[in-house]
mmCIF file of C-alpha atoms and ligand atoms in Angstrom:
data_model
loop_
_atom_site.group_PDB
_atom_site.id
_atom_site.type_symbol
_atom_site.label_atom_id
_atom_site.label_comp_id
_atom_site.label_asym_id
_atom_site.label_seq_id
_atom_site.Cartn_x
_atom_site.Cartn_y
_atom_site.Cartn_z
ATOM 1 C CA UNK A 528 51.992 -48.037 -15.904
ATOM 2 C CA UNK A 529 53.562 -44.886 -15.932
ATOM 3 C CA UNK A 530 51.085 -42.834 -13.733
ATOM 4 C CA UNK A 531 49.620 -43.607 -10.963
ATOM 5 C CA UNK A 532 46.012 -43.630 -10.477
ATOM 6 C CA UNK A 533 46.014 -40.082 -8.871
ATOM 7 C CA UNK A 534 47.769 -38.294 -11.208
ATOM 8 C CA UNK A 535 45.292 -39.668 -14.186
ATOM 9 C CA UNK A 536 42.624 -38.891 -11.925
ATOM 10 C CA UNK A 537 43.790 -35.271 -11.377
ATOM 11 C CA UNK A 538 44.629 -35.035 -14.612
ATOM 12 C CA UNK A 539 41.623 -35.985 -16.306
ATOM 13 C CA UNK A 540 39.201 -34.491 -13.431
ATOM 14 C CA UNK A 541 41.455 -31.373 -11.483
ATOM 15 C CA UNK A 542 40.406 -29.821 -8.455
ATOM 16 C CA UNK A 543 39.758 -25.781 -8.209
ATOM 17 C CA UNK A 544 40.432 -24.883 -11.701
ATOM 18 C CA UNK A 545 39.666 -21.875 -12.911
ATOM 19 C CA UNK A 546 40.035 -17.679 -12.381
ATOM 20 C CA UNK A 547 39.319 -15.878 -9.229
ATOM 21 C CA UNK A 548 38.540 -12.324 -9.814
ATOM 22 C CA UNK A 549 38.882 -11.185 -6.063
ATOM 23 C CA UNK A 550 42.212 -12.953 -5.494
ATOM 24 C CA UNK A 551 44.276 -12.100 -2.345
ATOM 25 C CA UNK A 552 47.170 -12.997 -3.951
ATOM 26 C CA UNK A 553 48.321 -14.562 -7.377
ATOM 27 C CA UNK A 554 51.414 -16.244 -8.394
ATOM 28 C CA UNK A 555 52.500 -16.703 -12.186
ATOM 29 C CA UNK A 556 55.499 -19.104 -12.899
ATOM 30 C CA UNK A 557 56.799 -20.679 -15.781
ATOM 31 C CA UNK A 558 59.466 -23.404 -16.939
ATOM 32 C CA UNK A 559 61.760 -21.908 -19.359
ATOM 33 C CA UNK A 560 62.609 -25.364 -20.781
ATOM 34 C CA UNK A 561 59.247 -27.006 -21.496
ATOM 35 C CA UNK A 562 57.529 -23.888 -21.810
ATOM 36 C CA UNK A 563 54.559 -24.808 -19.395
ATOM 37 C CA UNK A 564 53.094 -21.989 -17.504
ATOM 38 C CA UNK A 565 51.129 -22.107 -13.909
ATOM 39 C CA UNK A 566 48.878 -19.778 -12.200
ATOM 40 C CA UNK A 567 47.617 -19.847 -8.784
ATOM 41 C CA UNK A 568 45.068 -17.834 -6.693
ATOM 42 C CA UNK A 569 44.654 -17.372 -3.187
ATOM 43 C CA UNK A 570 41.568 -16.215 -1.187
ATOM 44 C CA UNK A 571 43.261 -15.419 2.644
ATOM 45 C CA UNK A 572 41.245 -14.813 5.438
ATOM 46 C CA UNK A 573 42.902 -14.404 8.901
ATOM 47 C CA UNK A 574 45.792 -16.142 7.939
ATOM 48 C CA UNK A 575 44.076 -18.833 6.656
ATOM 49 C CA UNK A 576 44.193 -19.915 3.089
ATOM 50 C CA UNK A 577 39.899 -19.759 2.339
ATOM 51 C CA UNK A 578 39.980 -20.450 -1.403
ATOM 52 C CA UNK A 579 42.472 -21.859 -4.376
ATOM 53 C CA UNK A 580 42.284 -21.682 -7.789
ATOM 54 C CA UNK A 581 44.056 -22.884 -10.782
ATOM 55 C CA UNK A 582 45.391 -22.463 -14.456
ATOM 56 C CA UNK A 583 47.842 -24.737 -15.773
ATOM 57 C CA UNK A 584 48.620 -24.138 -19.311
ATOM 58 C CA UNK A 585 50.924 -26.939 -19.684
ATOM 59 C CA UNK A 586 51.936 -31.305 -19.439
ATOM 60 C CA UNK A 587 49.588 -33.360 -17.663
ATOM 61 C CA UNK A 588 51.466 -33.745 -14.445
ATOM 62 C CA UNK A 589 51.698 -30.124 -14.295
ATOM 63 C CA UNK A 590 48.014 -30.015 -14.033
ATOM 64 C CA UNK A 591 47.781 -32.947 -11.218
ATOM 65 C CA UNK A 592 50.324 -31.576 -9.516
ATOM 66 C CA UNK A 593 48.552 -28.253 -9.322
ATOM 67 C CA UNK A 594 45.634 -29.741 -8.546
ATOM 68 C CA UNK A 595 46.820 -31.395 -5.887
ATOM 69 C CA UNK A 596 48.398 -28.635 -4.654
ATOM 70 C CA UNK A 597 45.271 -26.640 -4.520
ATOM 71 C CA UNK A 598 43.679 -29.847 -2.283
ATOM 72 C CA UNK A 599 47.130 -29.660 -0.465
ATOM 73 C CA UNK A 600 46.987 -25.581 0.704
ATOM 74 C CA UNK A 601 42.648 -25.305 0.856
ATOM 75 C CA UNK A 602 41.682 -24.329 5.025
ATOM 76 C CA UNK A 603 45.557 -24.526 5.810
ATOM 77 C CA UNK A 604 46.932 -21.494 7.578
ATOM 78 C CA UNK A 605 49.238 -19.529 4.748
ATOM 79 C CA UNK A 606 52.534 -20.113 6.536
ATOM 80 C CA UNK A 607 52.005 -23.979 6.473
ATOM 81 C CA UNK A 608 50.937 -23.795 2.643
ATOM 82 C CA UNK A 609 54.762 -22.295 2.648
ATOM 83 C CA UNK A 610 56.115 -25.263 3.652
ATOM 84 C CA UNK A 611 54.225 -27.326 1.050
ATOM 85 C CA UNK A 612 56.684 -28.730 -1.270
ATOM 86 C CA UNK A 613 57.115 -30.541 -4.449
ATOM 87 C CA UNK A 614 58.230 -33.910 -2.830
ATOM 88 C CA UNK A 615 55.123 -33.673 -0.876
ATOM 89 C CA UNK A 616 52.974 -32.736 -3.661
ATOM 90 C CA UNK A 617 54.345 -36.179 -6.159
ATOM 91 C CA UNK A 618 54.077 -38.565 -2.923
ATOM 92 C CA UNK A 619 50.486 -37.137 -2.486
ATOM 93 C CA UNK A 620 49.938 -38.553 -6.328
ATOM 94 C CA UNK A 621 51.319 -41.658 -5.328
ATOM 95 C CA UNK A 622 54.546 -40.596 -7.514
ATOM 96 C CA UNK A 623 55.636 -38.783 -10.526
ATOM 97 C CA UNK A 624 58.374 -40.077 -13.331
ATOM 98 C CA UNK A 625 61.944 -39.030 -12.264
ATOM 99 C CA UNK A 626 61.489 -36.966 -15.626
ATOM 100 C CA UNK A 627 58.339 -35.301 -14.605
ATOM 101 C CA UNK A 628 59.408 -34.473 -10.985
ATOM 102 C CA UNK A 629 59.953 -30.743 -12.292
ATOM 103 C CA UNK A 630 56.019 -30.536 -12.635
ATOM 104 C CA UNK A 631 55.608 -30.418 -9.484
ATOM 105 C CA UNK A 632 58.171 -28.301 -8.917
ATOM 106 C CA UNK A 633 56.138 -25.233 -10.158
ATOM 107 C CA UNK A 634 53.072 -26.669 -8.124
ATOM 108 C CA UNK A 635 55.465 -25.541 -5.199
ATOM 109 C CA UNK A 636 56.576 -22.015 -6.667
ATOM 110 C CA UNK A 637 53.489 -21.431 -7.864
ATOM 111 C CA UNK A 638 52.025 -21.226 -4.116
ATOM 112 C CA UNK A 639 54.815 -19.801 -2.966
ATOM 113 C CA UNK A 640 54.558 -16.548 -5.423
ATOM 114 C CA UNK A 641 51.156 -16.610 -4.573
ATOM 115 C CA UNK A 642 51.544 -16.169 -0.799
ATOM 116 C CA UNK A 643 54.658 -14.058 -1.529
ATOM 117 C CA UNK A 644 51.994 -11.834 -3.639
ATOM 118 C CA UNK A 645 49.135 -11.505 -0.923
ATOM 119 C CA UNK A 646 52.133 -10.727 1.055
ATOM 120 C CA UNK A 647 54.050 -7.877 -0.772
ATOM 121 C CA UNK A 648 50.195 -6.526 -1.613
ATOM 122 C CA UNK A 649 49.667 -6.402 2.273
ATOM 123 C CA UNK A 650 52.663 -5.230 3.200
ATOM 124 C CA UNK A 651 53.299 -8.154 5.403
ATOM 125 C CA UNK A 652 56.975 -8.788 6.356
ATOM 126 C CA UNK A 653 58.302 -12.177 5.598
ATOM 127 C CA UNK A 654 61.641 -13.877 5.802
ATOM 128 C CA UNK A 655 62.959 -13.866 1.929
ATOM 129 C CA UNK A 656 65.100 -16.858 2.559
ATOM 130 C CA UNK A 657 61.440 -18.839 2.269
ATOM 131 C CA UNK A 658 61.067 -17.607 -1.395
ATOM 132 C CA UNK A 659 64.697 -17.879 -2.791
ATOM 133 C CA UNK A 660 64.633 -19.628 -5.795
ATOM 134 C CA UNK A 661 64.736 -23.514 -5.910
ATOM 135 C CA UNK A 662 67.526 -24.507 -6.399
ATOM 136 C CA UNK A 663 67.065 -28.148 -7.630
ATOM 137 C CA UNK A 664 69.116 -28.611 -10.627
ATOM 138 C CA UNK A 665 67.776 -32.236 -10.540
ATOM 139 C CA UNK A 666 63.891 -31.258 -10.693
ATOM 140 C CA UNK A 667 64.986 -28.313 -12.899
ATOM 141 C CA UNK A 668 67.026 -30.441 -15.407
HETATM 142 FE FE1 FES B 1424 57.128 -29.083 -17.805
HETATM 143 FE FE2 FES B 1424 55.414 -30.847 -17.007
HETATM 144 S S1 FES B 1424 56.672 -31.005 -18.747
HETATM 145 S S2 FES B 1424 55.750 -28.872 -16.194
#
């Protein structure tokens, strides 16, 4: 079996999809290569990540991963949804194919523009080193 039963069962029923209107902050990113596009929203209330929601225009485990993420980030305080990453995200679905590691990849930058987002729109310092871009040329490949 190529998936586990997590990702099929993000897949086929994801978590906190869907448009927020009054979004604190909103990260779009994009994979130039397979052309899938993610967008995340963030609902921040003193410093705590309230609300999440999803739109994954793209593969399947782009959409578990996302959703995942979204279970991942929910009630945490916004600098530990920074530290989220993608590794975390595919162990959390019990795995992802070595060729679909990349999904999750923008499960991770997609939170991370987010935050950076609700940041910049607050004008809340932050260190930029925590939003350089990832440089994974395996997940990216
Ligand atoms: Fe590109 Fe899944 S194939 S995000």
């Amino acid at each position: 079996m190529l998936y586990s039963e997590k990702v099929m069962d993000h897949f086929q029923n994801p978590r906190n999809v869907g448009k927020m209107d009054d979004a604190d902050g909103i990260g779009e990113v994009g994979n130039a290569k397979c052309g899938d596009i993610m967008k995340m929203y963030i609902k921040v209330s003193n410093g705590v990540i309230t609300d999440v929601k999803f739109n994954t225009f793209g593969c399947g485990s782009a959409i578990a991963s996302s959703s995942m993420a979204t279970e991942m980030i929910k009630g945490k305080p916004i600098d530990e949804a920074l530290q989220l990453t993608n590794k975390a995200v595919a162990e959390a679905l019990d795995g992802l194919p070595p060729h679909k590691m990349h999904c999750s990849v923008l499960a991770e930058e997609a939170v991370r523009a987010a935050v950076k987002d609700y940041y910049d729109k607050n004008g809340i310092a932050y260190n930029p080193e925590d939003f350089r871009e990832n440089s994974c040329a395996h997940c990216h490949e």
